[in-house]
Short mmCIF file of C-alpha atoms (C1' of nucleotides) in Angstrom, two decimals:
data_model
loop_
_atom_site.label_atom_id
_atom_site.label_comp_id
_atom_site.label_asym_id
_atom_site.label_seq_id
_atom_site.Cartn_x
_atom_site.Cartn_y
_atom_site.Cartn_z
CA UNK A 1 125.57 -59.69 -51.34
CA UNK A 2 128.19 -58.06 -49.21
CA UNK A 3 127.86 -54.82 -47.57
CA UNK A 4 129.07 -51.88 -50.15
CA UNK A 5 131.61 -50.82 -47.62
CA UNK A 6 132.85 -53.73 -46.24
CA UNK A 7 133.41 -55.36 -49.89
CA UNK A 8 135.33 -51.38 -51.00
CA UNK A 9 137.83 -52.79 -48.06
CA UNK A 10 138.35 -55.79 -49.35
CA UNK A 11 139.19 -54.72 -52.62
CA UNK A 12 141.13 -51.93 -51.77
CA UNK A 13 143.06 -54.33 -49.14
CA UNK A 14 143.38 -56.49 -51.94
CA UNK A 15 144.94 -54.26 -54.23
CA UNK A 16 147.38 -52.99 -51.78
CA UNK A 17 148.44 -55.83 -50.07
CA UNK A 18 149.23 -57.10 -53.90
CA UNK A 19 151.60 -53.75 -54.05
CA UNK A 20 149.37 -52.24 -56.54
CA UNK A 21 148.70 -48.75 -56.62
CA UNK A 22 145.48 -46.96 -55.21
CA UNK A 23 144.77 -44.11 -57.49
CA UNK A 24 142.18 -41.67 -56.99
CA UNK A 25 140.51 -43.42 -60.32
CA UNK A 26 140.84 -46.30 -59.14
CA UNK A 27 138.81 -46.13 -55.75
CA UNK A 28 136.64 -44.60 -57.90
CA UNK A 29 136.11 -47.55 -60.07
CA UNK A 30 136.15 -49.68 -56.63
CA UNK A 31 133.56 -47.95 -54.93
CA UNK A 32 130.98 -48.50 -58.27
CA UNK A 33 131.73 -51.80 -58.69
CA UNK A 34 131.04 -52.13 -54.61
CA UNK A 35 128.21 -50.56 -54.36
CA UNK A 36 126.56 -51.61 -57.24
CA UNK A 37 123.85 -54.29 -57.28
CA UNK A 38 123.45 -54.98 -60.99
CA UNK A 39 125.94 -55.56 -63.59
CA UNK A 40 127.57 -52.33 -64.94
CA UNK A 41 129.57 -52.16 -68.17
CA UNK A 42 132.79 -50.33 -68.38
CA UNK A 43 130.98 -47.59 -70.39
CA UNK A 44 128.94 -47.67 -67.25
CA UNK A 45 130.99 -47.32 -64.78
CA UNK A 46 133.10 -44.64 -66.86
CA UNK A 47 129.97 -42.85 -67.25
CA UNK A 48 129.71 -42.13 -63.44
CA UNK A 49 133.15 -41.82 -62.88
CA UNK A 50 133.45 -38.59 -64.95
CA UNK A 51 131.12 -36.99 -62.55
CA UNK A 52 133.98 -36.72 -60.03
CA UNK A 53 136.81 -36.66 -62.63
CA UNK A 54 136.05 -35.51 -66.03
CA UNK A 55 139.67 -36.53 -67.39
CA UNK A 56 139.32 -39.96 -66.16
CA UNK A 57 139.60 -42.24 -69.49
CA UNK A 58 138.19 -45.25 -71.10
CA UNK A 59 141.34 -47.21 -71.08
CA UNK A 60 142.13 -46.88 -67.38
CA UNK A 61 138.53 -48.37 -66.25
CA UNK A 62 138.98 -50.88 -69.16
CA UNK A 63 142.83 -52.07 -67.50
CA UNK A 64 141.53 -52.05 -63.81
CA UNK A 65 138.89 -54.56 -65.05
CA UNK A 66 140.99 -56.42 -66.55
CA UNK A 67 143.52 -56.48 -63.41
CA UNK A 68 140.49 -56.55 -60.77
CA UNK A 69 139.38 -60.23 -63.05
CA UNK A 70 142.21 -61.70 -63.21
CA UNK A 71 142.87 -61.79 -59.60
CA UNK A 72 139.38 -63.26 -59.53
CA UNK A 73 137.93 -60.84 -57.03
CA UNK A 74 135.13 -59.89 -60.46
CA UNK A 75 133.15 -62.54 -62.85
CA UNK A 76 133.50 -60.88 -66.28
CA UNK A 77 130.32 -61.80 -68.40
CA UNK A 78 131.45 -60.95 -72.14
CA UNK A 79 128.58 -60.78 -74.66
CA UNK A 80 129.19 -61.38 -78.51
CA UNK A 81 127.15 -57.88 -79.72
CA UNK A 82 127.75 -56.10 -76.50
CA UNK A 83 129.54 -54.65 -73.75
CA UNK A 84 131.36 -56.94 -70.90
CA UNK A 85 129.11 -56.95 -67.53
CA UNK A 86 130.94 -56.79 -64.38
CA UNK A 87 129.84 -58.52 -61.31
CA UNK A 88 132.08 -56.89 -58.32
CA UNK A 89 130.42 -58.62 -55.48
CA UNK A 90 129.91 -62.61 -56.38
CA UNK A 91 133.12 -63.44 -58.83
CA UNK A 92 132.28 -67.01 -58.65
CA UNK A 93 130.04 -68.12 -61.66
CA UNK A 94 126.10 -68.44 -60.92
CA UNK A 95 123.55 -68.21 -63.15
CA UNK A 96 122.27 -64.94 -64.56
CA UNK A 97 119.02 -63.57 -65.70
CA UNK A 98 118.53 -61.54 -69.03
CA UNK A 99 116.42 -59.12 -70.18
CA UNK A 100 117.05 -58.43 -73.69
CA UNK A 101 114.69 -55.73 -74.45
CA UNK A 102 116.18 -53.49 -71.77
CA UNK A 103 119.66 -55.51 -71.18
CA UNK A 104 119.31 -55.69 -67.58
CA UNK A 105 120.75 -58.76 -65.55
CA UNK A 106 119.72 -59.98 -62.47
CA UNK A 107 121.40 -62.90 -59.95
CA UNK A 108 119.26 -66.33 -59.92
CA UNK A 109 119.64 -67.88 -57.15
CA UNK A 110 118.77 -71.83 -58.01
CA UNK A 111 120.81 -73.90 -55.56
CA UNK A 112 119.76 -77.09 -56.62
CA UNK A 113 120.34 -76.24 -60.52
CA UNK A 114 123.89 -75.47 -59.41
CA UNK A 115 124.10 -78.26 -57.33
CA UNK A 116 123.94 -80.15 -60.00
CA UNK A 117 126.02 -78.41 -62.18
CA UNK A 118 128.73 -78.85 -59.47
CA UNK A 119 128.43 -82.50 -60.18
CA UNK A 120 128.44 -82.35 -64.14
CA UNK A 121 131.87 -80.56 -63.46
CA UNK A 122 133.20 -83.05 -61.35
CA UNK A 123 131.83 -86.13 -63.99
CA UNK A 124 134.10 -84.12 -67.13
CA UNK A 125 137.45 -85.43 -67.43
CA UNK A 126 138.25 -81.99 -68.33
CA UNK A 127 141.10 -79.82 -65.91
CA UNK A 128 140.01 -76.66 -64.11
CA UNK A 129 136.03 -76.81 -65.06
CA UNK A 130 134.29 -73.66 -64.78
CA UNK A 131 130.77 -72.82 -66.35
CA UNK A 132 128.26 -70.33 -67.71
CA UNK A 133 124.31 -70.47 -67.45
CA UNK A 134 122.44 -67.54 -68.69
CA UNK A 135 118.39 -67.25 -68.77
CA UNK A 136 117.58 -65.13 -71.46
CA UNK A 137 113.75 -63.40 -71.91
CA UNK A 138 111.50 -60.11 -71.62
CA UNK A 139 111.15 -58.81 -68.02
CA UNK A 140 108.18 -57.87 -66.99
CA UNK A 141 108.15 -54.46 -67.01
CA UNK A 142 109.41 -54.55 -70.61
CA UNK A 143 106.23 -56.73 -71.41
CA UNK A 144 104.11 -54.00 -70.21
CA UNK A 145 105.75 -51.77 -72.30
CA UNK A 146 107.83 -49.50 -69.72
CA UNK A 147 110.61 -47.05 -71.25
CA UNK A 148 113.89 -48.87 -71.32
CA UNK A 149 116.80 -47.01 -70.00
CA UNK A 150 119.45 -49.55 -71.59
CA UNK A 151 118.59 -51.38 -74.71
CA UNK A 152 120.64 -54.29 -75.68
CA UNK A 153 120.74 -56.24 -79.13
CA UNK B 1 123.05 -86.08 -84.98
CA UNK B 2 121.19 -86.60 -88.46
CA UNK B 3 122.92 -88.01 -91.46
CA UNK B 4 124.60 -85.35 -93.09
CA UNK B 5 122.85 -86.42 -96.36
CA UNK B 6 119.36 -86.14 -95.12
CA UNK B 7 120.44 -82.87 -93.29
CA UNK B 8 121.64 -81.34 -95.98
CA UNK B 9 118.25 -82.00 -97.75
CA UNK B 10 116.22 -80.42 -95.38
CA UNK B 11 118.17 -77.55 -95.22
CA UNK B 12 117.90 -76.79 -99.02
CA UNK B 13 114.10 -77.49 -98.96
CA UNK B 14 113.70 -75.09 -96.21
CA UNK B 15 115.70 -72.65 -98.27
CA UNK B 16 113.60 -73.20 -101.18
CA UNK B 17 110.41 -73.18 -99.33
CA UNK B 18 110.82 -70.00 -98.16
CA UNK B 19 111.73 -68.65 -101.70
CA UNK B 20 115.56 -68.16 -100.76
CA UNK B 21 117.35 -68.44 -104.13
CA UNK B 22 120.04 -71.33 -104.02
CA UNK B 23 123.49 -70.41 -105.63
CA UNK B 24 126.83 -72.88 -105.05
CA UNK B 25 128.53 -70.63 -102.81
CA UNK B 26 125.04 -71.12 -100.43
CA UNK B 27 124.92 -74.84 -101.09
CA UNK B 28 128.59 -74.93 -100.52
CA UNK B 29 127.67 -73.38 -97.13
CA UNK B 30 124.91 -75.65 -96.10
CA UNK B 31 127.18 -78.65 -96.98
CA UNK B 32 129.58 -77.60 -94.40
CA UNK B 33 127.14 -77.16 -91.83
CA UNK B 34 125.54 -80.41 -92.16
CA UNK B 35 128.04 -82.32 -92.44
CA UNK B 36 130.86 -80.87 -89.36
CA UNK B 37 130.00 -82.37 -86.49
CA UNK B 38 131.91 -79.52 -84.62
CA UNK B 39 130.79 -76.21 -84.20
CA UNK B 40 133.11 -74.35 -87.19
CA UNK B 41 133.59 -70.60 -87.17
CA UNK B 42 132.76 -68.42 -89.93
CA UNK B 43 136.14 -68.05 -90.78
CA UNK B 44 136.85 -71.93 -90.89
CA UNK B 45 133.24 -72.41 -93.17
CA UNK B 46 135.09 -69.66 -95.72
CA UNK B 47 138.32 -71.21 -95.46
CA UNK B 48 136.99 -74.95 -96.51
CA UNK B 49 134.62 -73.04 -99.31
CA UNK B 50 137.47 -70.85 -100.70
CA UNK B 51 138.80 -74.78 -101.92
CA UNK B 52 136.30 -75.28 -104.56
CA UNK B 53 135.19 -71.67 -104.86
CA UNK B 54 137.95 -69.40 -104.25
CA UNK B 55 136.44 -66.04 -105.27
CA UNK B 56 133.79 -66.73 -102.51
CA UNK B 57 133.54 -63.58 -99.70
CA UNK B 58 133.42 -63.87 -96.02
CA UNK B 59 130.38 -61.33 -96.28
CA UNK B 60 128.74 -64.24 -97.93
CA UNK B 61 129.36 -66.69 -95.48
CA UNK B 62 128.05 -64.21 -92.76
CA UNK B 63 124.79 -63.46 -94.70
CA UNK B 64 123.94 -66.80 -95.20
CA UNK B 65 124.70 -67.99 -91.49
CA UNK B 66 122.36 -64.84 -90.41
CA UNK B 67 119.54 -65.92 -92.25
CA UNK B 68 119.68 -69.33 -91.67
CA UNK B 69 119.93 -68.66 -87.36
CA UNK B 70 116.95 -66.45 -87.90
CA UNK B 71 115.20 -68.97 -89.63
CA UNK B 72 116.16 -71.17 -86.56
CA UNK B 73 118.04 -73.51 -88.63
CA UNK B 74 121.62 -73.31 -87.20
CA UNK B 75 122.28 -72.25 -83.13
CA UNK B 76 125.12 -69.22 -82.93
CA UNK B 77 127.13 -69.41 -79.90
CA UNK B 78 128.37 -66.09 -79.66
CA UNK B 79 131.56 -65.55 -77.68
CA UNK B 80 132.88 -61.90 -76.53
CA UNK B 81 136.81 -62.43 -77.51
CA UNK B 82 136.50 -65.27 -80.25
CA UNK B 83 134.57 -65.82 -83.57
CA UNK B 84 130.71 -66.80 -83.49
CA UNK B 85 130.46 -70.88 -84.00
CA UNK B 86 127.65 -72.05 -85.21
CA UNK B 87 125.91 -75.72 -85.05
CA UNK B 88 123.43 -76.72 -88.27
CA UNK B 89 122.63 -80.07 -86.74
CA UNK B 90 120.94 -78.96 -83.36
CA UNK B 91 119.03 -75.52 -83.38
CA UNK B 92 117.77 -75.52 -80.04
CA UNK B 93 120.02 -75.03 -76.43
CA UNK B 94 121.96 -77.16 -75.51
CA UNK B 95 124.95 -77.57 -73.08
CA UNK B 96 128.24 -77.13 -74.50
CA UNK B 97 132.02 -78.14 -73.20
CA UNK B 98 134.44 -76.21 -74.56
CA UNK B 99 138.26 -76.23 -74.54
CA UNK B 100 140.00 -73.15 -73.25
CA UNK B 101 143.55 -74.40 -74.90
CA UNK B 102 141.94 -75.89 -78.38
CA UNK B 103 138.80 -73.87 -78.96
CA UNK B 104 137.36 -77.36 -79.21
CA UNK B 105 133.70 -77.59 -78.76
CA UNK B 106 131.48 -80.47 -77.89
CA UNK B 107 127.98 -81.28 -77.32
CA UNK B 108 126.98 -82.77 -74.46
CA UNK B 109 123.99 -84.75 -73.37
CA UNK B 110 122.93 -84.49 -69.84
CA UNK B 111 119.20 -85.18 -69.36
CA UNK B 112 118.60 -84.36 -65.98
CA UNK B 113 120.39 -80.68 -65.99
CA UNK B 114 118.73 -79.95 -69.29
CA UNK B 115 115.14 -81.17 -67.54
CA UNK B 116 115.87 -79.09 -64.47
CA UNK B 117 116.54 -76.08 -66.96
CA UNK B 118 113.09 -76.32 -68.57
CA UNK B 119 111.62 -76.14 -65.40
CA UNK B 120 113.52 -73.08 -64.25
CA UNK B 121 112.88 -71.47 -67.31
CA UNK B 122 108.88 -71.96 -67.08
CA UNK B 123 109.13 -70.85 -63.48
CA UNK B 124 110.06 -67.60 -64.30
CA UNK B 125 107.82 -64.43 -64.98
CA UNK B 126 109.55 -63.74 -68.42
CA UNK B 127 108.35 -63.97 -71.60
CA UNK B 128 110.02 -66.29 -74.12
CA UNK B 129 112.55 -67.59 -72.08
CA UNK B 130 115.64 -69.26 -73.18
CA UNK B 131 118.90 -70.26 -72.54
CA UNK B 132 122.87 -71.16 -72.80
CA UNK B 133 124.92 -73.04 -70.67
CA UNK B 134 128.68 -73.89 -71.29
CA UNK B 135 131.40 -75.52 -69.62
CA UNK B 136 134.73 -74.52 -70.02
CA UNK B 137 138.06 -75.99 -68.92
CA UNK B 138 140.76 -78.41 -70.74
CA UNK B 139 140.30 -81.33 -72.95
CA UNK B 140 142.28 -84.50 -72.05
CA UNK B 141 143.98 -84.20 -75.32
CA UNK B 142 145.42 -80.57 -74.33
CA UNK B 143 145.99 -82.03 -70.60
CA UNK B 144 148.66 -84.34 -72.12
CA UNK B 145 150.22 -81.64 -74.27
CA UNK B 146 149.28 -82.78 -77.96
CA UNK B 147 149.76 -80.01 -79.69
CA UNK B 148 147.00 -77.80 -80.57
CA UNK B 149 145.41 -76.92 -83.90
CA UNK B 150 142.67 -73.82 -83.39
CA UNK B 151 143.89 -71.68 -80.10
CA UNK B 152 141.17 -70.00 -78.15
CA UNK B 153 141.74 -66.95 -75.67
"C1'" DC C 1 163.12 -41.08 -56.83
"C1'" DT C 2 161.56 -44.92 -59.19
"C1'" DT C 3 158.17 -47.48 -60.73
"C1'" DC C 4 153.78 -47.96 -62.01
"C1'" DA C 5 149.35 -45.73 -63.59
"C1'" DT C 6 147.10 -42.50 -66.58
"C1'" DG C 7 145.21 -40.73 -70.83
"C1'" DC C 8 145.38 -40.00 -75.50
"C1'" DA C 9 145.26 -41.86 -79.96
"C1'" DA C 10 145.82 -45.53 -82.92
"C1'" DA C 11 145.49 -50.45 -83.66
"C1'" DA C 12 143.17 -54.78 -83.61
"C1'" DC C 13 139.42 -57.73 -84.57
"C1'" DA C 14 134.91 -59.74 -85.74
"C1'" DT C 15 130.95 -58.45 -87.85
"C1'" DT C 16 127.82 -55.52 -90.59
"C1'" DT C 17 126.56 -52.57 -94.29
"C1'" DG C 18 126.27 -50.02 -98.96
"C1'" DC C 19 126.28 -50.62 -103.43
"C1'" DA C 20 127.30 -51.87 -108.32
"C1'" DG C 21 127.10 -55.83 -111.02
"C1'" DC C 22 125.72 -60.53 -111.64
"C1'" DT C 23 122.55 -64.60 -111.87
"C1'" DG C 24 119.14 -68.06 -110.39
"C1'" DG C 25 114.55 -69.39 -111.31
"C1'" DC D 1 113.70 -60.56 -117.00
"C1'" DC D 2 114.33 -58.82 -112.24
"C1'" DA D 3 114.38 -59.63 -107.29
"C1'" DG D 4 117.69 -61.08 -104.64
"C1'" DC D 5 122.53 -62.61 -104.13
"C1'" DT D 6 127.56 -61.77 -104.45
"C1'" DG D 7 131.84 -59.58 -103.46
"C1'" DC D 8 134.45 -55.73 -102.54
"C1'" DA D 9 135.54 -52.14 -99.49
"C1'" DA D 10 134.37 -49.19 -95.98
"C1'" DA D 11 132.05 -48.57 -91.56
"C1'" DT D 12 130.95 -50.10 -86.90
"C1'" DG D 13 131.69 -50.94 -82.03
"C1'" DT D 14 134.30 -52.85 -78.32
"C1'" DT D 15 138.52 -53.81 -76.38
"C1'" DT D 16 143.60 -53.55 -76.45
"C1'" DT D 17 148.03 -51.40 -76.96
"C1'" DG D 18 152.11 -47.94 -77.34
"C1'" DC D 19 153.99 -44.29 -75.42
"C1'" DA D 20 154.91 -39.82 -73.19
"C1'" DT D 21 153.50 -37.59 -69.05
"C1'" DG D 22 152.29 -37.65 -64.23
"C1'" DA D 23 151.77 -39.19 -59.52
"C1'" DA D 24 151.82 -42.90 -55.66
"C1'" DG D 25 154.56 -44.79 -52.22
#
DNA sequence: CTTCATGCAAAACATTTGCAGCTGG
DNA sequence: CCAGCTGCAAATGTTTTGCATGAAG
């Protein structure tokens, strides 16, 4: 994981050198999804947005997302009964860790699971293979019965 | 992949069993699932069952799929910008390739990955662990342009 | 200045739910 | 019979979109 700072330059750098625009929101958004280590959701990241500007709207973090994905500098993980997770600081897939009592997600790091994954991709006679591998349990704080700050169907 | 037939069979007696009440839009339903070998939609269940039962609801076909996933009979593969696809022929994980262009999706058997993802699971401190992994890219078919029948964002 | 971004509200979409009436066992 | 299923319609929740206003470069 990259140094907040050093990855906010990259993005912003990024964005500029791509003749986008650097709004006030959107450093905003920039310097959340730099800084932070889990996975927010846009709700999230709107959330503490509106502590520095209260007008800033749903829509705007939603499109910057959306721009910020598809020049592959986030991984998007979508979820069928929840919100989109953003990774802003590893946009290439790797396996994730679940909690769904409290909905948090962690990085795995499993180098020889992916390894091999690498291969399978190679082996498909399929074009422009990408993947998915999610873990999916109770953490163990959530087995000892801890509070949970973000519940998660 | 069990024969449809005998599939079919042990779906109803579950059912039964359990003292689920079996009507012919249900049966209807189970047929479908034991018999695709894909991994059909809600909406493509309803639109085969709307043949020989046309007053049949979608809500139906939605009730029945819920009960019978958390009876453990079908696996749901949720997906965040797409319809819900559900397999009646193999409950438990198992890795998927799917077709970006087609929406196609296929099983796939790989013994050592799925071996390797056991062991990860165990290894971890959470507590009923499991697990979804999918491939993604585009099907030879697609590759060489044949046109497609059931697009897929 | 000109183009692109913002923010509001409405639309889109899959899925779930409430409820009156129906029906399987 | 009557508990549970059906089907309709409305609600839900997330994400997308249209458009007038505003600001970056």
């Amino acid at each position: 994981m990259p140094d907040p700072q050093t990855r906010l330059k990259a993005l912003t750098d990024r964005l500029r050198e791509q003749g986008y625009r650097l709004t006030p929101q959107r450093v905003a958004v920039l310097r959340i999804l730099a800084a932070s280590k889990g996975h927010p959701s846009v709700e999230q990241i709107y959330d503490q947005i509106k502590v520095q500007f209260p007008t800033t709207s749903l829509a705007t973090v939603y499109k910057l997302v959306a721009l910020l994905r598809e020049m592959g500098e986030v991984l998007q993980l979508g979820f069928p009964n929840a919100s989109n997770r953003y990774d802003g600081n590893n946009p290439s897939p790797h396996p994730h860790l679940i909690c769904t009592m409290c909905g948090e997600i962690r990085d795995l790091d499993l180098p020889a699971l992916s390894g091999m994954i690498q291969q399978a991709s190679q082996d498909l006679d399929y074009r422009g293979v990408s993947h998915r591998l999610d873990f999916y349990g109770i953490c163990s704080r959530c087995q000892v019965g801890i509070p949970q700050t973000s519940p998660h169907g």
